[in-house]
XYZ file of C-alpha atoms in Angstrom:
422
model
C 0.000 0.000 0.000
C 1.149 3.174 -0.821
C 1.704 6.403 2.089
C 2.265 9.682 1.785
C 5.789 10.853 2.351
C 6.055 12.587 5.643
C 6.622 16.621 5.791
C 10.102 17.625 6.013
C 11.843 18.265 8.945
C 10.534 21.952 9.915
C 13.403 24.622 11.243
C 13.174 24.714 15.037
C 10.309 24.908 16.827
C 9.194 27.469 18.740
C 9.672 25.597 22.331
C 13.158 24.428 21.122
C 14.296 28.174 20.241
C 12.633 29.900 23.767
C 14.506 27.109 25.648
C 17.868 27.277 23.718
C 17.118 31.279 24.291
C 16.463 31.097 27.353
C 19.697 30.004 28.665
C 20.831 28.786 25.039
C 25.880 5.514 25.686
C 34.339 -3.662 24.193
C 33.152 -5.308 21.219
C 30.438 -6.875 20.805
C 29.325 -9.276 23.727
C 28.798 -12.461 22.693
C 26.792 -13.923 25.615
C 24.359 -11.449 27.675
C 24.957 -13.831 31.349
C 23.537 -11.789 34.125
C 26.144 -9.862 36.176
C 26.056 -9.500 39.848
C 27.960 -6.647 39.842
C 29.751 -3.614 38.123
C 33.080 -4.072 36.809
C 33.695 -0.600 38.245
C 32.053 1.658 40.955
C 30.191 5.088 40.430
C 33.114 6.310 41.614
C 34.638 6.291 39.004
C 33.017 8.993 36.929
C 33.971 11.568 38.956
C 37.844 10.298 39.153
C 38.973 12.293 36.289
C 42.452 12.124 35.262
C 44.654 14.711 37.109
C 45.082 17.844 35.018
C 47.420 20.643 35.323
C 46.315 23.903 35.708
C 46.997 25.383 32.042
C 45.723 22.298 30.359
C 42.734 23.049 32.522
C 41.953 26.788 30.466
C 43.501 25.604 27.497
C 40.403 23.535 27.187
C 38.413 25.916 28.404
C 39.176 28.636 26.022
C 39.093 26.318 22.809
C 35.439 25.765 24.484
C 34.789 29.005 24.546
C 35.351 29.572 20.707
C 33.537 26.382 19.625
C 30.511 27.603 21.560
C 30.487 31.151 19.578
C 31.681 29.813 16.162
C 29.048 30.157 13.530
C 30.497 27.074 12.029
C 29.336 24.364 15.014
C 28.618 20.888 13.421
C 28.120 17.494 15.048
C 31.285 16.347 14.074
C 33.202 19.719 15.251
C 31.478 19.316 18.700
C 32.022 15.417 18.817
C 35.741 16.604 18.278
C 36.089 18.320 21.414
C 34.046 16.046 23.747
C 36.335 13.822 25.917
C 34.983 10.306 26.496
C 32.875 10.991 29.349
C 31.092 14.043 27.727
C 30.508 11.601 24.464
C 28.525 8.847 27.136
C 26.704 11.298 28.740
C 25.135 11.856 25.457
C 24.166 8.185 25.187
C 22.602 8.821 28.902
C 18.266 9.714 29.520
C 17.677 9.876 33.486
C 14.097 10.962 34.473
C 12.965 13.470 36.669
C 9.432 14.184 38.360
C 7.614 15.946 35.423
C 6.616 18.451 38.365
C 10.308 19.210 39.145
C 14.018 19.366 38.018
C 15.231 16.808 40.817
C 18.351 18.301 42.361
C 19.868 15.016 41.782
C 19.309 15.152 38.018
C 20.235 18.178 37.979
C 23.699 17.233 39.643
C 23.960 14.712 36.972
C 23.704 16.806 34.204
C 26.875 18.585 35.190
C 28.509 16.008 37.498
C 28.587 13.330 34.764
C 27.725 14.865 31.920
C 24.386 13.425 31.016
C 23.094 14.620 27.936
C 19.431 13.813 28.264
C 16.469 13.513 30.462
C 12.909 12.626 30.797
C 9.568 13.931 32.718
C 8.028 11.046 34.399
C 5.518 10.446 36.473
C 2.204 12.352 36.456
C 2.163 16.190 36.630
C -1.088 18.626 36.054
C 0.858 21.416 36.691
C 0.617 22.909 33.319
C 2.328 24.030 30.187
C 4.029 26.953 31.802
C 5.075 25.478 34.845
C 6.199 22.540 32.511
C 7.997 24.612 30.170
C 9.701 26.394 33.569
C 11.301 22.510 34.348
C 12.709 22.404 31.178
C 14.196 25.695 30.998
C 15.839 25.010 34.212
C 17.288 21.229 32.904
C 18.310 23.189 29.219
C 19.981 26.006 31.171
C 21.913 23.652 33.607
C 24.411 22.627 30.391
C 23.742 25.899 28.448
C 25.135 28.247 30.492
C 28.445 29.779 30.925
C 28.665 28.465 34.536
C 29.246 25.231 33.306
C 31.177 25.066 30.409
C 32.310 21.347 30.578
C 29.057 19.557 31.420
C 28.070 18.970 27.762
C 29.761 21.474 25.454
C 26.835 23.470 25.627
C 25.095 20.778 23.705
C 21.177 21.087 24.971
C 19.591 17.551 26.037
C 16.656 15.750 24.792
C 13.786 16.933 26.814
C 11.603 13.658 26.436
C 8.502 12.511 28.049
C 5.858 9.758 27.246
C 2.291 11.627 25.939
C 0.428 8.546 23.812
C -2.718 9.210 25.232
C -5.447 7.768 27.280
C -3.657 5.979 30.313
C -0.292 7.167 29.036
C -0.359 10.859 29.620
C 2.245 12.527 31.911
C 1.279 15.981 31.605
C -1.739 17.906 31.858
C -3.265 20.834 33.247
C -3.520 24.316 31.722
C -2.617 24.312 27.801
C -2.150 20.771 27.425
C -5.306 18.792 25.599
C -6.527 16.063 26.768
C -5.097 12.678 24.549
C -7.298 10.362 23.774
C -6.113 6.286 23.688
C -4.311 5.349 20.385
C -6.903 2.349 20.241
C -9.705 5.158 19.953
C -7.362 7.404 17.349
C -7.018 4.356 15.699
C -11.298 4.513 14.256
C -9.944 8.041 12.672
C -8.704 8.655 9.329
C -5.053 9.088 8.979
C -5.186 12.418 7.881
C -7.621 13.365 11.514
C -4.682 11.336 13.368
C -2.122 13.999 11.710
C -3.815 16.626 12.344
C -4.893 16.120 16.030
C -1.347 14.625 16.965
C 0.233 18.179 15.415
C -2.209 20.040 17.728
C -1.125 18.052 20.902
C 2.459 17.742 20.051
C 2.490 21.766 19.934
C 1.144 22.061 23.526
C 4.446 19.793 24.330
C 6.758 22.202 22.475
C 5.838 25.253 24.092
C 6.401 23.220 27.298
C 10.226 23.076 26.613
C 9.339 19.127 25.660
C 11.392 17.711 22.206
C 10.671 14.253 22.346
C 7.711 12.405 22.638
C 7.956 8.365 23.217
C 5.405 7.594 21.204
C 3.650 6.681 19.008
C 2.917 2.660 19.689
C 3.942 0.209 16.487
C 3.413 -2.964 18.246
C -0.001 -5.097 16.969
C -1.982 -6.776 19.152
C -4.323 -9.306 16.947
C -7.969 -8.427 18.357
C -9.725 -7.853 21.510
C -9.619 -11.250 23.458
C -5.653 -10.989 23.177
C -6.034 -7.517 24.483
C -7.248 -8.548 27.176
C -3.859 -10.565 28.128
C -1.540 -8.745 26.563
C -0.632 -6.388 30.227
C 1.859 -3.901 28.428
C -0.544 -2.444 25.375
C -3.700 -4.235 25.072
C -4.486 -3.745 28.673
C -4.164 0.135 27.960
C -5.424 0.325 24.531
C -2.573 1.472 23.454
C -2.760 -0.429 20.042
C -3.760 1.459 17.022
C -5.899 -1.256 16.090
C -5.972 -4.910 15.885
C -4.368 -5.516 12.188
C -1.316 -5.047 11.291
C -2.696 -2.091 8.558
C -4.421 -0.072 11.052
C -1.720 0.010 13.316
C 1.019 1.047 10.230
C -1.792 3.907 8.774
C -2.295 5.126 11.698
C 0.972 4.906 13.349
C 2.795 6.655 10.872
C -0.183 9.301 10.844
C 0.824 10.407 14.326
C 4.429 10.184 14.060
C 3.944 12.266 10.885
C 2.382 15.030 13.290
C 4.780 14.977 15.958
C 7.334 15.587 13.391
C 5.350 18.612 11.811
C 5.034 20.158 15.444
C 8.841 19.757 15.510
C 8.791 16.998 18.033
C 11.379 14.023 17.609
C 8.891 10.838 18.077
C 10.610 7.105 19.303
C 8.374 4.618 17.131
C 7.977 2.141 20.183
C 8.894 -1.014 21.209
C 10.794 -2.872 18.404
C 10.281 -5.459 17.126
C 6.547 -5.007 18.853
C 4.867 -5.584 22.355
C 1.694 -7.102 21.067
C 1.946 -10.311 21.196
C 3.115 -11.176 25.011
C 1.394 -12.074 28.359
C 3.253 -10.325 30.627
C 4.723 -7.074 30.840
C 8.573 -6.064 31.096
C 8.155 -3.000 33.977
C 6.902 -5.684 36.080
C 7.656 -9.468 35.215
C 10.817 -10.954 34.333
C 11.286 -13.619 31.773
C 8.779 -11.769 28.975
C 8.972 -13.705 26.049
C 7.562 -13.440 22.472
C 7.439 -17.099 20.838
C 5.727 -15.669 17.846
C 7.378 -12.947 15.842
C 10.078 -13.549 13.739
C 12.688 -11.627 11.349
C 10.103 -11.641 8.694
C 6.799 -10.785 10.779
C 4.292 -8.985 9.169
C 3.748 -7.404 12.730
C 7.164 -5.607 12.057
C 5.111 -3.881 8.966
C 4.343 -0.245 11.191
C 8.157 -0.488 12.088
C 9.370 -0.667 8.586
C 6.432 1.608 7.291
C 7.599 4.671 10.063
C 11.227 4.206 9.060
C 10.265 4.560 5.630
C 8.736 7.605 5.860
C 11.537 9.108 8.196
C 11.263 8.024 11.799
C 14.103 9.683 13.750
C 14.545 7.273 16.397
C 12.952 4.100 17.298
C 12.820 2.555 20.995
C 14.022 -1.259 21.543
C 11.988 -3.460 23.395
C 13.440 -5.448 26.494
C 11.029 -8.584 25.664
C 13.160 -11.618 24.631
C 11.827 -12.756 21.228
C 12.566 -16.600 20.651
C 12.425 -16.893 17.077
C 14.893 -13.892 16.409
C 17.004 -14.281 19.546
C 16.374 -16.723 22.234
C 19.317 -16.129 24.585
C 18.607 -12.568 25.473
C 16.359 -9.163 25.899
C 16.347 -7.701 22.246
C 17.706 -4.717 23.340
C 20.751 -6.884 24.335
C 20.600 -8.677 20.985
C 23.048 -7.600 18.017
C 20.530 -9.638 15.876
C 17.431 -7.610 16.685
C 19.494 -4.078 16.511
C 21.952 -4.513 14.304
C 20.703 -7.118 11.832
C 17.181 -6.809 11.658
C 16.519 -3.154 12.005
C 19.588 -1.783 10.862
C 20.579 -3.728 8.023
C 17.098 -5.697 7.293
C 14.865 -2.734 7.257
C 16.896 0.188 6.979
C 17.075 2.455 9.755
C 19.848 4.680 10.250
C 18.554 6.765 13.292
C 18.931 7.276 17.046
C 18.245 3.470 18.400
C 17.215 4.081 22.132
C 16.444 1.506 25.076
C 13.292 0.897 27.163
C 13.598 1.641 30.774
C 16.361 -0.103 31.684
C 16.455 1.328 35.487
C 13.429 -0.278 37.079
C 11.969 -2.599 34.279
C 11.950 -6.059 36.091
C 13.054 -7.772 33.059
C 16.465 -6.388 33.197
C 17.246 -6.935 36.997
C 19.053 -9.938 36.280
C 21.695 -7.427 35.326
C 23.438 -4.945 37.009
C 22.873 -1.311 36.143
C 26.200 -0.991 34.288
C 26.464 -4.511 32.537
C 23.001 -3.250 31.157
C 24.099 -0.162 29.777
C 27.129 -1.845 28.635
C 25.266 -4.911 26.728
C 22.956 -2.360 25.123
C 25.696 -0.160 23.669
C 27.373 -3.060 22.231
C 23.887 -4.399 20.532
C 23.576 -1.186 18.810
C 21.868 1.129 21.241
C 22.345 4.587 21.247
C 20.349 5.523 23.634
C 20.147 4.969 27.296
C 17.311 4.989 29.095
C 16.830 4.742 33.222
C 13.733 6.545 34.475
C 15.744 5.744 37.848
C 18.559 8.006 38.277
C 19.754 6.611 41.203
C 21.866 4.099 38.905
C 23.125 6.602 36.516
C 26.126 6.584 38.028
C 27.145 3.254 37.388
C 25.667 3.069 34.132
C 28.167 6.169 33.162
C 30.899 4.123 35.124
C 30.511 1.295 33.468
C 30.815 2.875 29.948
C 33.686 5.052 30.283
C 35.302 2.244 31.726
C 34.747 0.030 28.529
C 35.636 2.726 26.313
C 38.737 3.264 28.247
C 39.785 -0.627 28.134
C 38.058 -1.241 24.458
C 39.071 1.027 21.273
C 36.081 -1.005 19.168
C 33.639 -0.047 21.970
C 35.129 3.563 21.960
C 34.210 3.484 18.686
C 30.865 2.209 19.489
C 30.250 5.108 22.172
C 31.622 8.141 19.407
C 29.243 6.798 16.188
C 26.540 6.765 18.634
C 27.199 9.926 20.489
C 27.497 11.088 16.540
C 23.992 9.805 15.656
C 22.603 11.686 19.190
C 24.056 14.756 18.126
C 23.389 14.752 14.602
C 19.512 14.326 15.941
C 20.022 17.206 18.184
C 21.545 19.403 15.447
C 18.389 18.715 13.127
C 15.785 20.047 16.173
C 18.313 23.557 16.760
C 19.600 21.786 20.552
C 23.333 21.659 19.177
C-alpha cells in the first residue's frame, strides 16, 4: 500500500528556540549472562584524570570559541568532547515531570548526562512545565558550566500517547485520547490532532515524545492478556494495517510540530502475556525476522522516523538467549541492516523494568551499547552513576567499543543538530 511521504523536517520549533534562548551511551558481547555486579564503581566517573592547571583553560578557552563559532557541526562538537562528555550523550535519566530533581540536575553537570525525561504524572501545566525544562536546558547551556556537555542542549523527552499514558496535563495541554480510539480516525484526523497536541508539548520546553505505539496486538480477546498495550489500549488497532496507517499518521504530526517521536517497542509488544516494567522472563514465541507485525516499524522508518525505541522482551524466534535490546541480531541485523534504519536506536527503561534486573545497572548499559543502542534509558537516576561508570570504563579498556560510544554519540548529536539543541 502506498503512504504519503512525511513533511520535512521543519526549522526549530518554537519551544526548542525559547529554551535554547532562554539560557541557550568492548566489542560486541557475545553472551548477555547476568552480572552480579559492576566491573567498576560510580566512583569512578567523577575520578577524572589529574590535570594541570593550564591544560585546565587551554580547554576551556578552545570551548569558549567552539561555543560562539558560527560554524558548530556534530562532528566539530564530537571533536572536542572527551569520552565521558561523548557517554553522557548516550545517557536519559528521568525526573518528576513536576520538578528538576536536584539530583538530576547534579547529573547533568557532574557526569555529563546529555538527556532527560519527565516522568511520572504532573497537572501542573504548560508553563510550569515549560519552567522545568528551561531550568534542565539552562543547567548545560550556560556559561557556569562550560564542561558539562559542550553546551550541547539535552533531549527533553517525556511519554504523551494518550489515554492511560499521559504525563502531563493541566492548563494548555489537551486532553489525549487512547491510540486504540485514534485508531477509528482517518489518517489524515490522526495527523492533524497529533500536530495540535504535540504543539502544547513544544511550548512546554518538551522535544521528544515516546510515542507513538507500532506494536499489533491481533484483536480484543488478546487484548485482554496482553498487560503492556492491550491492557491500555494502546494499540492502534488490531491488524497489522491499522496500526502502520495510523501509526505513521501520528508520528507524521509529531514531526510537523517539531517533536522528535521514538516509534515504540521494536520489534513489537503485542503479542506477550506479561509485561517487562513488572515481570521478568517476557517472552515473544511468535514474531520472527520476517513478521508482518514488524510492517508499522518498517512503514515509520520509511517515511523518516528519527529514532525508534528497543523493546526489552526476549523474542525466541529472532534471539532466544537474550532481551532484544541486548541482541546484536534484533538491533543490528534486523533493524539496521534488514529494514533500513539509520537513526537514534534508544532503550526501554532499563532502570526499574523487572526484566532487566538480572543485570546490574552498568552490565546493562554496557550490553545495550554493544547491541547497537544509542540511547540509554533509566527513568531511575539513582543508577546513573554506574551506568556512566561502566561505559567510560569500557571505552577506556576497548578502542572497538570507543568506537561504538563516538558513532553513537554522533547519531545523538546529529539528531540534536536537526531540532536547533546543538
Amino acid at each position: 500500500m502506498a503512504h504519503r511521504s512525511l513533511p520535512s523536517l521543519p526549522s526549530p520549533s518554537r519551544g526548542t528556540r525559547a529554551v535554547v534562548a532562554l539560557a541557550l551511551v568492548g566489542s560486541l558481547v557475545a553472551v548477555a549472562t547476568p552480572a552480579t555486579a559492576d566491573a567498576v564503581t560510580a566512583d569512578a566517573v567523577t575520578a577524572d584524570a589529574v590535570t594541570s592547571s593550564a591544560a585546565s583553560a587551554a580547554a576551556t578557552a578552545a570551548t569558549a570559541t567552539l561555543r560562539t563559532d558560527d560554524a558548530r557541526t556534530p562532528r566539530r562538537v564530537l571533536r572536542h568532547m572527551t569520552l565521558r562528555q561523548q557517554v553522557g550523550q548516550l545517557l536519559m535519566v528521568g525526573t518528576p515531570a513536576d520538578q528538576a530533581s536536584s539530583q538530576v540536575l547534579d547529573q547533568l553537570t557532574d557526569l555529563h548526562v546529555g538527556n532527560v525525561m519527565l516522568t511520572g504524572r504532573s497537572d501542573a501545566g504548560v508553563a510550569a512545565t515549560a519552567a522545568v525544562s528551561e531550568r534542565l536546558t539552562r543547567r548545560v547551556t550556560r556559561p557556569r558550566h562550560p564542561g558539562a556537555t559542550r553546551w550541547v542542549a539535552p533531549l527533553v523527552a517525556t511519554d504523551q500517547e494518550g489515554g492511560a499514558v499521559q504525563v502531563l496535563s493541566g492548563d494548555g495541554f489537551r486532553d489525549v485520547p487512547s491510540a486504540l480510539e485514534q485508531g477509528t480516525w482517518r489518517p489524515v484526523v490522526v495527523r492533524r490532532h497529533a500536530h495540535r497536541w504535540s504543539s502544547s508539548l513544544v511550548d512546554a520546553g518538551v522535544s521528544m515524545n515516546l510515542a507513538p505505539v507500532l506494536g499489533t496486538v491481533p484483536g480484543a480477546q488478546a487484548a485482554a492478556q496482553n498487560p503492556p498495550i492491550g491492557a491500555y489500549d494502546r494499540e492502534y488497532g488490531y491488524t497489522v494495517q491499522r496500526v502502520r496507517r495510523k501509526g505513521w499518521a501520528a508520528l507524521a504530526g509529531f514531526r510537523a510540530a517539531g517533536l522528535v517521536a521514538a516509534a515504540k517497542h521494536f520489534p513489537g509488544l503485542g503479542r506477550v502475556s506479561a509485561n517487562t516494567d513488572t515481570d521478568s522472563g517476557v517472552t515473544d514465541t511468535e514474531t520472527g525476522p520476517r513478521s508482518s507485525y514488524l510492517d508499522p516499524f518498517a512503514a515509520a522508518i520509511s517515511h523518516g522516523a528519527e529514532t525508534v525505541m528497543m523493546s526489552s522482551a526476549v523474542y525466541s524466534r529472532i534471539d532466544g538467549s537474550r532481551p532484544a535490546v541486548f541482541s546484536s541480531a534484533v538491533t543490528q541485523d534486523l533493524l539496521r541492516t534488514r529494514l533500513g534504519f539509520t537513526g537514534v536506536v534508544m532503550t526501554d527503561d532499563l532502570g526499574q523494568a523487572a526484566q532487566v534486573q538480572a543485570w546490574s545497572p552498568g552490565r546493562r548499559a554496557v550490553l545495550a551499547v554493544a547491541a547497537g543502542a544509542d540511547l540509554v534509558l533509566t527513568v531511575a537516576p539513582d543508577v546513573a552513576p554506574a551506568m556512566v561508570a561502566a561505559l567510560v570504563r569500557r571505552g577506556q579498556d576497548s578502542p572497538s567499543f570507543r568506537r561504538k560510544i563516538r558513532a553513537s554519540a554522533l547519531r545523538v548529536l546529529e539528531l540534536k543538530d536537526a531540532h536547533g539543541l546543538l
